PDB file of C-alpha atoms in Angstrom:
ATOM      1  CA  ILE A 168     -16.223 -11.635  37.568  1.00 93.00           C
ATOM      2  CA  ASN A 169     -15.517 -10.156  41.003  1.00 96.00           C
ATOM      3  CA  ASP A 170     -13.571 -13.258  42.047  1.00 96.00           C
ATOM      4  CA  ILE A 171     -11.567 -13.069  38.817  1.00 95.00           C
ATOM      5  CA  VAL A 172     -10.693  -9.384  39.350  1.00 95.00           C
ATOM      6  CA  ASP A 173      -9.763 -10.089  42.972  1.00 96.00           C
ATOM      7  CA  ARG A 174      -7.426 -12.933  41.972  1.00 96.00           C
ATOM      8  CA  LEU A 175      -5.855 -10.926  39.160  1.00 96.00           C
ATOM      9  CA  MET A 176      -5.136  -8.088  41.608  1.00 96.00           C
ATOM     10  CA  GLN A 177      -3.635 -10.534  44.109  1.00 95.00           C
ATOM     11  CA  HIS A 178      -1.318 -11.865  41.386  1.00 94.00           C
ATOM     12  CA  LEU A 179      -0.371  -8.329  40.305  1.00 94.00           C
ATOM     13  CA  ASN A 180       0.320  -7.346  43.924  1.00 91.00           C
ATOM     14  CA  GLY A 181       2.511 -10.404  44.342  1.00 91.00           C
ATOM     15  CA  GLN A 182       4.502  -9.730  41.188  1.00 90.00           C
ATOM     16  CA  LEU A 183       5.068  -6.035  41.907  1.00 90.00           C
ATOM     17  CA  SER A 184       6.163  -6.699  45.487  1.00 87.00           C
ATOM     18  CA  GLN A 185       9.042  -8.963  44.541  1.00 85.00           C
ATOM     19  CA  GLN A 186      12.405  -8.338  42.892  1.00 84.00           C
ATOM     20  CA  PRO A 187      13.068  -8.618  40.087  1.00 88.00           C
ATOM     21  CA  VAL A 188       9.599  -7.743  38.798  1.00 86.00           C
ATOM     22  CA  ASP A 189       8.384 -10.053  36.038  1.00 90.00           C
ATOM     23  CA  HIS A 190       7.293  -7.275  33.681  1.00 90.00           C
ATOM     24  CA  ARG A 191       6.068  -9.743  31.056  1.00 91.00           C
ATOM     25  CA  LEU A 192       3.695 -11.514  33.454  1.00 93.00           C
ATOM     26  CA  CYS A 193       2.481  -8.167  34.845  1.00 92.00           C
ATOM     27  CA  LYS A 194       1.724  -7.044  31.293  1.00 92.00           C
ATOM     28  CA  TYR A 195      -0.495 -10.106  30.711  1.00 94.00           C
ATOM     29  CA  ILE A 196      -2.305  -9.607  34.023  1.00 94.00           C
ATOM     30  CA  LEU A 197      -2.960  -5.949  33.182  1.00 94.00           C
ATOM     31  CA  PHE A 198      -4.119  -6.854  29.679  1.00 93.00           C
ATOM     32  CA  THR A 199      -6.709  -9.208  31.200  1.00 95.00           C
ATOM     33  CA  LEU A 200      -7.802  -6.535  33.696  1.00 95.00           C
ATOM     34  CA  MET A 201      -8.051  -3.968  30.917  1.00 93.00           C
ATOM     35  CA  THR A 202     -10.235  -6.318  28.857  1.00 94.00           C
ATOM     36  CA  ILE A 203     -12.649  -6.526  31.799  1.00 95.00           C
ATOM     37  CA  MET A 204     -12.579  -2.817  32.627  1.00 94.00           C
ATOM     38  CA  GLU A 205     -13.160  -1.513  29.111  1.00 91.00           C
ATOM     39  CA  GLY A 206     -16.374  -3.441  28.495  1.00 89.00           C
ATOM     40  CA  GLU A 207     -19.786  -4.211  29.973  1.00 93.00           C
ATOM     41  CA  LEU A 208     -18.255  -6.561  32.548  1.00 94.00           C
ATOM     42  CA  ALA A 209     -17.006  -3.489  34.414  1.00 95.00           C
ATOM     43  CA  LYS A 210     -20.606  -2.729  35.424  1.00 95.00           C
ATOM     44  CA  SER A 211     -20.755  -6.014  37.355  1.00 96.00           C
ATOM     45  CA  ILE A 212     -17.857  -5.184  39.662  1.00 96.00           C
ATOM     46  CA  LEU A 213     -19.012  -4.638  43.237  1.00 97.00           C
ATOM     47  CA  LEU A 214     -18.078  -1.671  45.409  1.00 96.00           C
ATOM     48  CA  ASN A 215     -15.690  -3.480  47.779  1.00 95.00           C
ATOM     49  CA  ILE A 216     -13.744  -5.044  44.902  1.00 96.00           C
ATOM     50  CA  ALA A 217     -13.679  -1.730  43.040  1.00 96.00           C
ATOM     51  CA  THR A 218     -12.388   0.075  46.142  1.00 95.00           C
ATOM     52  CA  THR A 219      -9.513  -2.305  46.859  1.00 94.00           C
ATOM     53  CA  SER A 220      -8.580  -2.747  43.183  1.00 95.00           C
ATOM     54  CA  MET A 221      -8.557   0.955  42.311  1.00 95.00           C
ATOM     55  CA  ASN A 222      -6.731   1.741  45.547  1.00 93.00           C
ATOM     56  CA  ASP A 223      -3.985  -0.746  44.708  1.00 94.00           C
ATOM     57  CA  LEU A 224      -3.661   0.448  41.110  1.00 95.00           C
ATOM     58  CA  ILE A 225      -3.379   4.078  42.222  1.00 94.00           C
ATOM     59  CA  LEU A 226      -0.832   3.036  44.856  1.00 92.00           C
ATOM     60  CA  PHE A 227       1.303   1.292  42.221  1.00 92.00           C
ATOM     61  CA  THR A 228       1.456   4.462  40.108  1.00 92.00           C
ATOM     62  CA  ILE A 229       2.807   6.331  43.141  1.00 92.00           C
ATOM     63  CA  LEU A 230       5.275   3.690  44.340  1.00 89.00           C
ATOM     64  CA  PHE A 231       6.825   3.207  40.896  1.00 89.00           C
ATOM     65  CA  ALA A 232       6.533   6.803  39.666  1.00 85.00           C
ATOM     66  CA  ASP A 233      10.310   7.344  39.834  1.00 82.00           C
ATOM     67  CA  ASP A 234      11.285   3.984  38.343  1.00 82.00           C
ATOM     68  CA  LYS A 235      13.225   4.751  35.148  1.00 79.00           C
ATOM     69  CA  ASN A 236      13.016   1.213  33.784  1.00 85.00           C
ATOM     70  CA  GLU A 237      11.301   1.356  30.386  1.00 89.00           C
ATOM     71  CA  ASN A 238       9.266  -1.790  31.046  1.00 89.00           C
ATOM     72  CA  MET A 239       8.022  -0.351  34.342  1.00 89.00           C
ATOM     73  CA  SER A 240       7.082   2.925  32.638  1.00 90.00           C
ATOM     74  CA  LEU A 241       4.973   0.945  30.168  1.00 92.00           C
ATOM     75  CA  LEU A 242       3.309  -0.919  33.038  1.00 92.00           C
ATOM     76  CA  ILE A 243       2.461   2.353  34.791  1.00 92.00           C
ATOM     77  CA  ARG A 244       0.864   3.648  31.594  1.00 92.00           C
ATOM     78  CA  ALA A 245      -1.159   0.435  31.351  1.00 93.00           C
ATOM     79  CA  ILE A 246      -2.230   0.786  34.992  1.00 93.00           C
ATOM     80  CA  ASN A 247      -3.373   4.373  34.407  1.00 93.00           C
ATOM     81  CA  ALA A 248      -5.300   3.265  31.319  1.00 93.00           C
ATOM     82  CA  THR A 249      -6.965   0.488  33.336  1.00 94.00           C
ATOM     83  CA  VAL A 250      -8.134   2.948  36.004  1.00 94.00           C
ATOM     84  CA  VAL A 251      -9.495   5.328  33.359  1.00 92.00           C
ATOM     85  CA  SER A 252     -11.307   2.479  31.595  1.00 93.00           C
ATOM     86  CA  PHE A 253     -12.959   1.401  34.830  1.00 94.00           C
ATOM     87  CA  THR A 254     -14.138   4.917  35.711  1.00 93.00           C
ATOM     88  CA  ASP A 255     -15.538   5.303  32.185  1.00 92.00           C
ATOM     89  CA  ASN A 256     -17.360   1.959  32.061  1.00 93.00           C
ATOM     90  CA  SER A 257     -18.294   0.914  35.606  1.00 94.00           C
ATOM     91  CA  ASP A 258     -21.654   1.270  37.313  1.00 96.00           C
ATOM     92  CA  PRO A 259     -22.020   5.006  38.099  1.00 95.00           C
ATOM     93  CA  THR A 260     -22.940   4.361  41.738  1.00 96.00           C
ATOM     94  CA  VAL A 261     -19.931   2.098  42.307  1.00 97.00           C
ATOM     95  CA  ASN A 262     -17.754   4.637  40.499  1.00 95.00           C
ATOM     96  CA  ILE A 263     -18.680   7.611  42.676  1.00 95.00           C
ATOM     97  CA  CYS A 264     -18.765   5.556  45.894  1.00 96.00           C
ATOM     98  CA  PHE A 265     -15.308   4.026  45.548  1.00 95.00           C
ATOM     99  CA  MET A 266     -13.868   7.499  44.942  1.00 94.00           C
ATOM    100  CA  ILE A 267     -15.596   8.865  48.052  1.00 94.00           C
ATOM    101  CA  ARG A 268     -14.143   5.985  50.074  1.00 92.00           C
ATOM    102  CA  LEU A 269     -10.640   6.586  48.764  1.00 91.00           C
ATOM    103  CA  LEU A 270     -10.905  10.286  49.544  1.00 87.00           C
ATOM    104  CA  HIS A 271     -11.451   9.763  53.278  1.00 83.00           C
ATOM    105  CA  SER A 272      -9.741   6.481  54.144  1.00 78.00           C
ATOM    106  CA  PRO A 273      -7.921   4.529  51.433  1.00 78.00           C
ATOM    107  CA  PRO A 274      -7.330   0.904  52.544  1.00 75.00           C
ATOM    108  CA  LEU A 275      -3.542   1.258  52.745  1.00 76.00           C
ATOM    109  CA  GLU A 276      -1.280  -1.384  54.235  1.00 77.00           C
ATOM    110  CA  GLU A 277       0.239  -0.609  57.631  1.00 75.00           C
ATOM    111  CA  GLN A 278       3.665   0.170  56.135  1.00 75.00           C
ATOM    112  CA  TYR A 279       2.197   3.165  54.267  1.00 79.00           C
ATOM    113  CA  LEU A 280      -0.064   4.627  56.956  1.00 76.00           C
ATOM    114  CA  ASN A 281       2.591   6.987  58.324  1.00 79.00           C
ATOM    115  CA  SER A 282       3.709   8.283  54.938  1.00 82.00           C
ATOM    116  CA  SER A 283       2.060  11.696  54.712  1.00 81.00           C
ATOM    117  CA  ASP A 284       3.606  12.254  51.267  1.00 85.00           C
ATOM    118  CA  LEU A 285       2.156   9.031  49.856  1.00 87.00           C
ATOM    119  CA  ILE A 286      -1.264   9.662  51.401  1.00 85.00           C
ATOM    120  CA  SER A 287      -1.297  13.222  50.052  1.00 85.00           C
ATOM    121  CA  ARG A 288      -0.335  12.058  46.533  1.00 88.00           C
ATOM    122  CA  HIS A 289      -2.950   9.302  46.706  1.00 89.00           C
ATOM    123  CA  GLN A 290      -5.604  11.837  47.682  1.00 87.00           C
ATOM    124  CA  ASN A 291      -4.532  14.230  44.931  1.00 89.00           C
ATOM    125  CA  ILE A 292      -4.965  11.535  42.284  1.00 91.00           C
ATOM    126  CA  THR A 293      -8.402  10.569  43.634  1.00 91.00           C
ATOM    127  CA  THR A 294      -9.410  14.223  43.845  1.00 91.00           C
ATOM    128  CA  ARG A 295      -8.527  14.786  40.170  1.00 91.00           C
ATOM    129  CA  MET A 296     -10.628  11.754  39.242  1.00 92.00           C
ATOM    130  CA  MET A 297     -13.561  13.105  41.249  1.00 92.00           C
ATOM    131  CA  ILE A 298     -13.314  16.553  39.681  1.00 92.00           C
ATOM    132  CA  LYS A 299     -13.765  14.911  36.279  1.00 91.00           C
ATOM    133  CA  LEU A 300     -16.758  12.936  37.593  1.00 91.00           C
ATOM    134  CA  VAL A 301     -18.413  15.895  39.334  1.00 91.00           C
ATOM    135  CA  LYS A 302     -18.430  17.851  36.066  1.00 91.00           C
ATOM    136  CA  LYS A 303     -21.097  15.443  34.797  1.00 90.00           C
ATOM    137  CA  ILE A 304     -22.898  14.806  38.100  1.00 91.00           C
ATOM    138  CA  GLY A 305     -26.085  16.425  36.782  1.00 88.00           C
ATOM    139  CA  GLU A 306     -26.230  13.885  33.946  1.00 90.00           C
ATOM    140  CA  ILE A 307     -25.624  10.772  36.036  1.00 93.00           C
ATOM    141  CA  ILE A 308     -27.760  11.552  39.107  1.00 94.00           C
ATOM    142  CA  PRO A 309     -30.858   9.762  37.670  1.00 94.00           C
ATOM    143  CA  LEU A 310     -28.684   6.635  37.309  1.00 94.00           C
ATOM    144  CA  LEU A 311     -27.394   6.638  40.895  1.00 96.00           C
ATOM    145  CA  ASP A 312     -28.494   4.626  43.905  1.00 97.00           C
ATOM    146  CA  LEU A 313     -28.783   7.707  46.116  1.00 97.00           C
ATOM    147  CA  ASP A 314     -29.064   5.661  49.313  1.00 96.00           C
ATOM    148  CA  MET A 315     -25.621   4.188  48.642  1.00 96.00           C
ATOM    149  CA  VAL A 316     -24.123   7.520  47.625  1.00 96.00           C
ATOM    150  CA  LEU A 317     -25.445   9.395  50.662  1.00 96.00           C
ATOM    151  CA  TYR A 318     -24.330   6.598  52.979  1.00 95.00           C
ATOM    152  CA  GLU A 319     -20.767   6.966  51.643  1.00 95.00           C
ATOM    153  CA  VAL A 320     -21.060  10.757  51.876  1.00 95.00           C
ATOM    154  CA  GLY A 321     -22.056  10.388  55.531  1.00 93.00           C
ATOM    155  CA  GLN A 322     -18.995   8.206  56.148  1.00 91.00           C
ATOM    156  CA  PHE A 323     -16.815  10.797  54.461  1.00 92.00           C
ATOM    157  CA  LEU A 324     -18.189  13.633  56.585  1.00 90.00           C
ATOM    158  CA  ASP A 325     -17.525  11.617  59.751  1.00 86.00           C
ATOM    159  CA  LEU A 326     -14.071  10.264  58.865  1.00 84.00           C
ATOM    160  CA  TYR A 327     -12.334  12.637  56.480  1.00 79.00           C
ATOM    161  CA  VAL A 328      -9.320  14.586  57.735  1.00 65.00           C
ATOM    162  CA  SER A 329      -7.928  17.275  55.455  1.00 61.00           C
ATOM    163  CA  THR A 330      -4.280  16.937  54.412  1.00 54.00           C
ATOM    164  CA  SER A 331      -4.088  20.688  53.737  1.00 51.00           C
ATOM    165  CA  GLU A 332      -1.388  22.274  55.850  1.00 51.00           C
ATOM    166  CA  SER A 333      -2.797  25.779  55.561  1.00 45.00           C
ATOM    167  CA  GLY A 334      -6.266  27.090  56.168  1.00 47.00           C
ATOM    168  CA  GLU A 335      -5.798  29.184  53.044  1.00 43.00           C
ATOM    169  CA  VAL A 336      -5.598  26.105  50.843  1.00 46.00           C
ATOM    170  CA  VAL A 337      -8.914  25.182  49.251  1.00 53.00           C
ATOM    171  CA  ASP A 338     -10.007  21.830  50.675  1.00 82.00           C
ATOM    172  CA  LEU A 339     -11.055  20.265  47.380  1.00 86.00           C
ATOM    173  CA  PRO A 340     -12.274  16.885  48.707  1.00 87.00           C
ATOM    174  CA  ASN A 341     -14.739  18.616  51.063  1.00 89.00           C
ATOM    175  CA  LYS A 342     -15.812  20.979  48.308  1.00 90.00           C
ATOM    176  CA  ILE A 343     -16.410  18.074  45.904  1.00 92.00           C
ATOM    177  CA  ILE A 344     -18.536  16.196  48.444  1.00 93.00           C
ATOM    178  CA  LYS A 345     -20.662  19.293  49.068  1.00 92.00           C
ATOM    179  CA  ILE A 346     -21.194  19.702  45.315  1.00 93.00           C
ATOM    180  CA  ILE A 347     -22.443  16.097  45.167  1.00 95.00           C
ATOM    181  CA  VAL A 348     -24.847  16.648  48.062  1.00 95.00           C
ATOM    182  CA  HIS A 349     -26.026  19.945  46.581  1.00 95.00           C
ATOM    183  CA  ASN A 350     -26.893  18.207  43.301  1.00 95.00           C
ATOM    184  CA  ILE A 351     -28.726  15.402  45.101  1.00 95.00           C
ATOM    185  CA  VAL A 352     -30.769  17.927  47.095  1.00 95.00           C
ATOM    186  CA  LYS A 353     -31.508  19.833  43.904  1.00 94.00           C
ATOM    187  CA  TYR A 354     -32.703  16.593  42.259  1.00 95.00           C
ATOM    188  CA  LYS A 355     -34.683  15.061  45.168  1.00 95.00           C
ATOM    189  CA  GLY A 356     -35.731  18.141  47.144  1.00 94.00           C
ATOM    190  CA  ASN A 357     -37.272  17.418  50.570  1.00 93.00           C
ATOM    191  CA  ASP A 358     -37.195  13.682  49.825  1.00 95.00           C
ATOM    192  CA  THR A 359     -33.467  13.885  50.516  1.00 94.00           C
ATOM    193  CA  ARG A 360     -34.277  14.037  54.236  1.00 93.00           C
ATOM    194  CA  ASP A 361     -36.018  10.651  54.012  1.00 93.00           C
ATOM    195  CA  ILE A 362     -32.972   9.135  52.326  1.00 94.00           C
ATOM    196  CA  VAL A 363     -30.713  10.545  55.043  1.00 93.00           C
ATOM    197  CA  LYS A 364     -32.938   9.028  57.759  1.00 92.00           C
ATOM    198  CA  ARG A 365     -32.727   5.639  56.021  1.00 92.00           C
ATOM    199  CA  VAL A 366     -28.979   5.599  55.551  1.00 92.00           C
ATOM    200  CA  THR A 367     -28.129   7.006  58.993  1.00 87.00           C
ATOM    201  CA  LYS A 368     -30.885   4.948  60.666  1.00 84.00           C
ATOM    202  CA  SER A 369     -31.619   8.050  62.708  1.00 77.00           C
ATOM    203  CA  ASP A 370     -34.038  10.962  62.973  1.00 74.00           C
ATOM    204  CA  ASN A 371     -31.286  13.028  64.576  1.00 76.00           C
ATOM    205  CA  PRO A 372     -31.050  16.325  62.649  1.00 73.00           C
ATOM    206  CA  ASP A 373     -27.620  16.992  64.170  1.00 76.00           C
ATOM    207  CA  THR A 374     -25.677  14.320  62.270  1.00 84.00           C
ATOM    208  CA  THR A 375     -23.192  15.974  59.931  1.00 88.00           C
ATOM    209  CA  LEU A 376     -25.003  14.671  56.852  1.00 91.00           C
ATOM    210  CA  ALA A 377     -28.473  15.705  58.083  1.00 91.00           C
ATOM    211  CA  TYR A 378     -27.152  19.130  59.068  1.00 89.00           C
ATOM    212  CA  LEU A 379     -25.624  19.698  55.619  1.00 92.00           C
ATOM    213  CA  VAL A 380     -28.783  18.573  53.827  1.00 93.00           C
ATOM    214  CA  ASN A 381     -30.977  20.810  56.001  1.00 92.00           C
ATOM    215  CA  ILE A 382     -28.808  23.824  55.236  1.00 91.00           C
ATOM    216  CA  LEU A 383     -29.011  23.136  51.505  1.00 92.00           C
ATOM    217  CA  LEU A 384     -32.797  22.756  51.688  1.00 91.00           C
ATOM    218  CA  GLN A 385     -33.289  26.189  53.273  1.00 84.00           C
TER     219      GLN A 385
END
């Protein structure tokens, strides 16, 4: 199923990057993706495929947000519905991990890397998705692979750069990540330190992740 999703996304990328866009073909591709995302097959999608696919779908909603063509507006609605379906039906660990990845370093193509507006809008969309997820973090924690989640959290803490232009602005991505770690510590207690040692492959208490966990355990 991962190969199928990857190929469907490649086809969708190809169609949306050319002019004129074949809206009819894009609709069929999205219908197939939606069929996968709204059922049990979504749970079989691996983290790397989820990350690139969700990144591209979010990117499309930004790039074509101002397109007034009715067919394109319908495609954007279908893309949004596909993203929502995946976040509702995917494996909870993959779900939270792909969002953490997109928060700190979305896999954007080189042409978009210098667009602060696009990156900020991308992060805002991902942040809203994570806020929805964090509201039920207490319910899903028993279902999570905490090694995977804390590994991605560690990557976030090392790589994330805030897009806030003012120190007065609440840095929501950082706040969300700390809420996740707080809930893991609350659930696992001192065992969280052992997980951190495994995922960082280090006994160093001064790594950003270890430091945060130790503070929360006090």
